[in-house]
XYZ file of C-alpha atoms in Angstrom:
320
model
C 95.647 77.339 113.448
C 93.301 74.706 115.000
C 94.400 70.961 114.399
C 92.008 68.448 116.152
C 90.153 70.897 117.927
C 93.287 72.352 119.354
C 95.630 75.464 118.757
C 98.752 74.794 117.246
C 101.822 76.688 116.423
C 101.842 75.716 112.642
C 101.676 78.833 110.473
C 100.721 77.606 107.306
C 97.899 77.888 104.558
C 94.516 77.127 105.168
C 94.036 75.353 101.983
C 94.816 71.529 102.809
C 96.251 71.320 99.180
C 99.296 73.320 100.429
C 100.438 70.912 102.571
C 102.943 69.157 100.269
C 106.485 68.854 99.813
C 106.800 70.304 96.558
C 105.847 73.650 98.239
C 108.963 73.361 100.636
C 111.550 72.516 98.130
C 111.786 69.218 99.087
C 112.531 66.394 96.946
C 109.339 63.908 97.423
C 111.566 60.867 97.784
C 112.606 62.327 101.120
C 109.149 62.003 102.503
C 109.675 58.244 102.316
C 113.169 58.188 103.696
C 112.152 60.482 106.796
C 112.187 58.470 110.079
C 113.850 55.560 108.112
C 117.147 56.843 106.904
C 119.698 59.311 108.168
C 119.119 62.932 106.416
C 121.041 66.208 106.349
C 119.899 68.116 109.765
C 118.562 71.225 107.857
C 116.508 68.788 105.693
C 115.403 66.681 108.635
C 114.415 69.765 110.481
C 112.530 71.182 107.451
C 110.170 67.974 107.022
C 109.897 67.501 110.994
C 108.301 71.056 111.157
C 106.105 70.339 108.318
C 102.008 69.450 108.573
C 101.704 65.752 109.952
C 100.270 63.468 108.660
C 102.701 63.898 105.582
C 101.553 63.282 101.907
C 103.716 60.213 101.938
C 101.843 58.704 105.031
C 98.499 59.825 103.730
C 99.115 58.405 100.413
C 100.114 55.002 101.806
C 97.236 54.971 103.959
C 95.022 55.309 100.871
C 96.942 52.447 98.929
C 96.585 50.026 101.889
C 92.708 50.505 101.714
C 92.298 50.475 98.192
C 91.186 46.620 97.973
C 88.295 47.087 100.355
C 85.506 48.039 97.911
C 86.874 45.825 95.124
C 86.954 42.704 97.206
C 83.486 43.206 98.284
C 82.365 43.555 94.898
C 84.163 40.403 93.421
C 82.947 38.423 96.685
C 79.304 39.187 95.146
C 79.875 39.078 91.499
C 81.537 35.374 91.567
C 79.029 33.538 93.195
C 76.074 35.318 91.439
C 77.647 35.491 87.883
C 79.245 32.327 87.688
C 77.150 30.456 90.108
C 74.186 30.699 87.573
C 76.390 28.252 85.523
C 75.558 25.549 87.833
C 72.257 26.187 89.004
C 70.869 26.626 85.322
C 72.960 23.658 83.899
C 75.211 25.700 81.720
C 78.244 23.902 83.007
C 76.744 20.575 82.051
C 75.786 21.846 78.717
C 79.362 23.255 78.047
C 81.033 19.947 78.877
C 78.499 17.740 76.793
C 79.270 20.140 73.945
C 82.850 19.291 74.110
C 84.509 21.888 76.174
C 87.214 20.691 78.640
C 86.768 21.125 82.270
C 90.065 23.057 82.404
C 88.886 25.273 79.579
C 85.824 26.061 81.438
C 87.622 26.239 84.880
C 90.471 28.515 83.886
C 88.492 30.843 81.459
C 86.235 31.459 84.419
C 89.021 32.421 86.528
C 90.936 34.771 83.839
C 87.451 36.206 83.374
C 87.475 37.172 86.921
C 90.966 38.274 87.041
C 90.340 40.774 84.402
C 87.465 42.071 86.268
C 89.851 42.431 89.144
C 92.436 44.197 87.109
C 89.874 46.734 85.786
C 88.630 47.349 89.381
C 92.225 48.091 90.429
C 92.868 50.413 87.608
C 89.482 52.261 88.240
C 90.768 52.574 92.140
C 94.174 53.662 90.799
C 92.678 56.044 88.609
C 90.945 57.409 91.810
C 93.827 57.757 93.684
C 95.533 59.808 91.009
C 92.959 62.137 90.877
C 93.043 62.578 94.620
C 96.813 63.252 93.854
C 95.962 65.674 91.352
C 93.674 67.656 93.646
C 95.991 68.019 96.506
C 99.043 68.519 94.266
C 101.035 65.437 95.838
C 103.742 63.775 93.950
C 103.920 60.088 94.557
C 107.399 59.002 93.538
C 106.699 55.910 91.652
C 110.021 55.347 90.828
C 110.847 54.446 94.456
C 110.419 50.883 95.487
C 107.552 51.739 97.738
C 104.073 52.573 95.824
C 104.067 50.268 93.001
C 104.823 46.918 95.160
C 102.170 48.065 97.448
C 99.653 48.759 94.471
C 100.794 44.995 93.417
C 99.970 43.491 96.772
C 96.386 45.186 96.353
C 96.123 43.552 93.074
C 97.167 40.421 94.265
C 94.405 40.410 97.099
C 91.890 40.696 94.546
C 93.247 37.892 92.688
C 93.396 35.652 95.671
C 89.884 36.338 96.591
C 88.845 35.180 93.209
C 91.014 32.270 92.863
C 89.122 31.231 96.125
C 85.693 32.014 95.220
C 86.200 30.158 92.117
C 87.590 26.942 93.823
C 85.081 26.722 96.132
C 82.563 27.370 93.686
C 83.600 24.805 91.371
C 84.218 22.175 94.074
C 81.099 22.672 96.036
C 78.687 24.145 93.060
C 77.122 25.997 96.228
C 76.358 29.900 95.907
C 76.192 29.903 99.365
C 79.686 28.491 100.363
C 80.949 30.753 97.796
C 79.514 33.778 99.370
C 80.607 32.544 102.851
C 84.149 32.553 101.449
C 84.163 35.931 99.686
C 82.596 37.256 103.153
C 85.440 35.747 105.117
C 88.127 37.390 102.853
C 86.229 40.727 103.018
C 86.224 40.506 106.747
C 90.006 39.845 106.555
C 90.997 42.767 104.575
C 88.631 44.980 106.635
C 89.605 43.719 110.078
C 92.984 43.011 111.297
C 92.626 39.038 112.308
C 96.324 38.612 112.000
C 97.234 41.945 113.859
C 96.732 40.041 117.156
C 99.597 37.826 116.399
C 101.672 40.719 115.554
C 101.018 42.636 118.685
C 102.009 39.453 120.417
C 105.372 39.406 118.919
C 106.125 42.823 118.923
C 105.117 43.523 122.406
C 107.519 40.562 123.684
C 110.799 42.782 122.545
C 112.486 44.370 125.397
C 115.698 46.361 125.515
C 117.583 47.737 128.554
C 118.967 51.189 128.355
C 122.022 50.311 130.208
C 123.222 47.630 127.679
C 122.850 50.291 124.751
C 124.662 53.203 126.232
C 126.497 54.082 123.160
C 123.429 54.066 121.242
C 121.840 56.656 123.223
C 125.410 58.809 123.865
C 125.507 58.922 119.940
C 121.886 59.938 119.532
C 122.486 62.590 122.289
C 125.359 63.964 120.503
C 124.120 63.664 116.772
C 120.303 63.787 117.015
C 117.533 61.778 115.872
C 118.579 63.060 112.432
C 121.314 60.306 112.373
C 119.189 57.369 113.351
C 118.657 54.655 110.774
C 115.851 51.921 110.993
C 116.130 48.417 109.590
C 113.630 45.655 109.631
C 114.803 42.377 110.500
C 112.818 39.771 108.739
C 113.437 36.654 110.822
C 112.506 38.512 114.079
C 109.751 40.541 112.495
C 110.999 43.667 114.248
C 112.574 46.993 113.617
C 116.051 47.873 115.166
C 117.767 51.586 115.054
C 121.177 52.322 114.548
C 123.128 55.563 114.867
C 126.606 56.136 113.914
C 127.719 52.390 114.089
C 125.730 51.459 117.477
C 122.778 49.558 117.490
C 119.859 49.734 119.778
C 118.967 45.931 120.240
C 115.319 45.234 120.548
C 115.517 41.644 119.773
C 115.387 39.873 122.997
C 111.786 38.462 123.010
C 110.017 37.096 126.203
C 108.598 34.446 124.125
C 110.166 30.864 123.802
C 111.965 30.578 120.522
C 109.758 28.083 119.199
C 106.769 29.813 120.019
C 107.977 33.008 118.734
C 109.014 31.669 115.407
C 105.828 29.529 115.221
C 103.894 32.984 115.479
C 106.278 34.687 113.076
C 105.500 31.978 110.552
C 101.823 32.484 110.908
C 102.480 36.580 110.409
C 104.312 35.846 107.251
C 101.889 33.130 105.847
C 99.116 35.909 105.976
C 98.242 37.382 102.128
C 97.753 40.770 104.096
C 100.705 40.524 106.219
C 102.680 43.572 104.670
C 99.215 45.547 104.470
C 98.524 45.012 107.950
C 102.136 45.582 109.400
C 102.153 49.062 107.769
C 98.567 50.133 108.413
C 98.561 48.815 112.341
C 102.140 48.924 113.253
C 104.795 50.327 111.005
C 103.082 52.913 109.410
C 105.968 55.357 109.104
C 108.494 52.492 107.797
C 106.920 51.695 104.592
C 110.279 52.410 102.788
C 112.129 50.107 105.112
C 109.738 47.446 104.892
C 109.702 47.419 101.119
C 113.732 47.862 100.988
C 114.421 45.220 103.482
C 112.220 42.383 102.180
C 108.871 42.289 103.787
C 106.751 43.333 100.968
C 108.854 41.085 98.458
C 108.246 38.083 100.835
C 104.389 39.001 101.028
C 104.239 39.067 97.092
C 105.646 35.768 97.086
C 103.353 34.278 99.782
C 100.477 35.826 97.851
C 101.353 33.957 94.707
C 101.237 30.713 96.811
C 97.693 31.807 97.942
C 96.538 32.223 94.069
C 98.399 28.682 93.030
C 97.088 26.540 95.652
C 93.791 26.751 95.764
C 93.617 27.213 91.710
C 95.553 23.862 91.420
C 93.353 22.059 94.199
C 90.013 23.533 92.696
C 90.839 22.468 89.257
C 91.871 18.866 90.279
C 88.726 18.225 92.124
C 86.276 19.542 89.747
C 88.217 17.638 87.010
C 87.249 14.419 88.837
C 83.930 15.666 90.364
C 80.575 14.182 88.963
C 78.113 16.781 87.797
C 74.832 16.045 89.079
């Protein structure tokens, strides 16, 4: 079979829809636990010898890219649709007719978020159709896909909150377009991935100091290796039969490392970019070990802070 222009030993069906775990008599949940947790040797070998990229990895990649098009649309829609309320005097008329500024502000934000939600449902529907076509079985009962989809939705809410805040404070469509463009670029390009790379590459380990780990791996095989994500270090460690491969000695000074990690975790796209660029095989661990949950909490702050600031400034701002 040709794969990437090269001949491989994989003797499977030519139809890509046949490359799914259901056809291998493997519970789909193990697609997410593979390379994350110890599995039975026979099960591990069956998954390892399957077609790569697996459906689990491919599905995660699709989910990570879901917000791109909706973010672009909302970044255009808000300044064009809501911006006209300022340009044609609608805001002034609403206020003089008795509507409170709070009601106008939060109704606008709510409408934007309803549109965000509808666009997200449409995107998820397209993914569902994709899964049906390729005969994939996304394990929605696992703590992986649903939190990642919620992160995608929160990104749309953040863009809406920022754009609405900037529009109601500045009353300028150009400023709102600029903020929307920056957020779209942030979703599309990994601005924060450079900081992630600095932290990840700063970790070193010495084989001699971890001889027990390597001896256990040699005896029991990679099938016995379990990965864990350490939040305070932004790093993965490996364990095998009680022995740990420590990769937590950083060449960075503690103050520098902690500052960079704080910057990473303050990003609303922390989990998405971590999975997309550095920890793509470990979505199960990053979800189970708290990175996705932390990112969800940070995203809530990204929604609340600009909303509160935008409303407070708009409430006191004179309409010219």
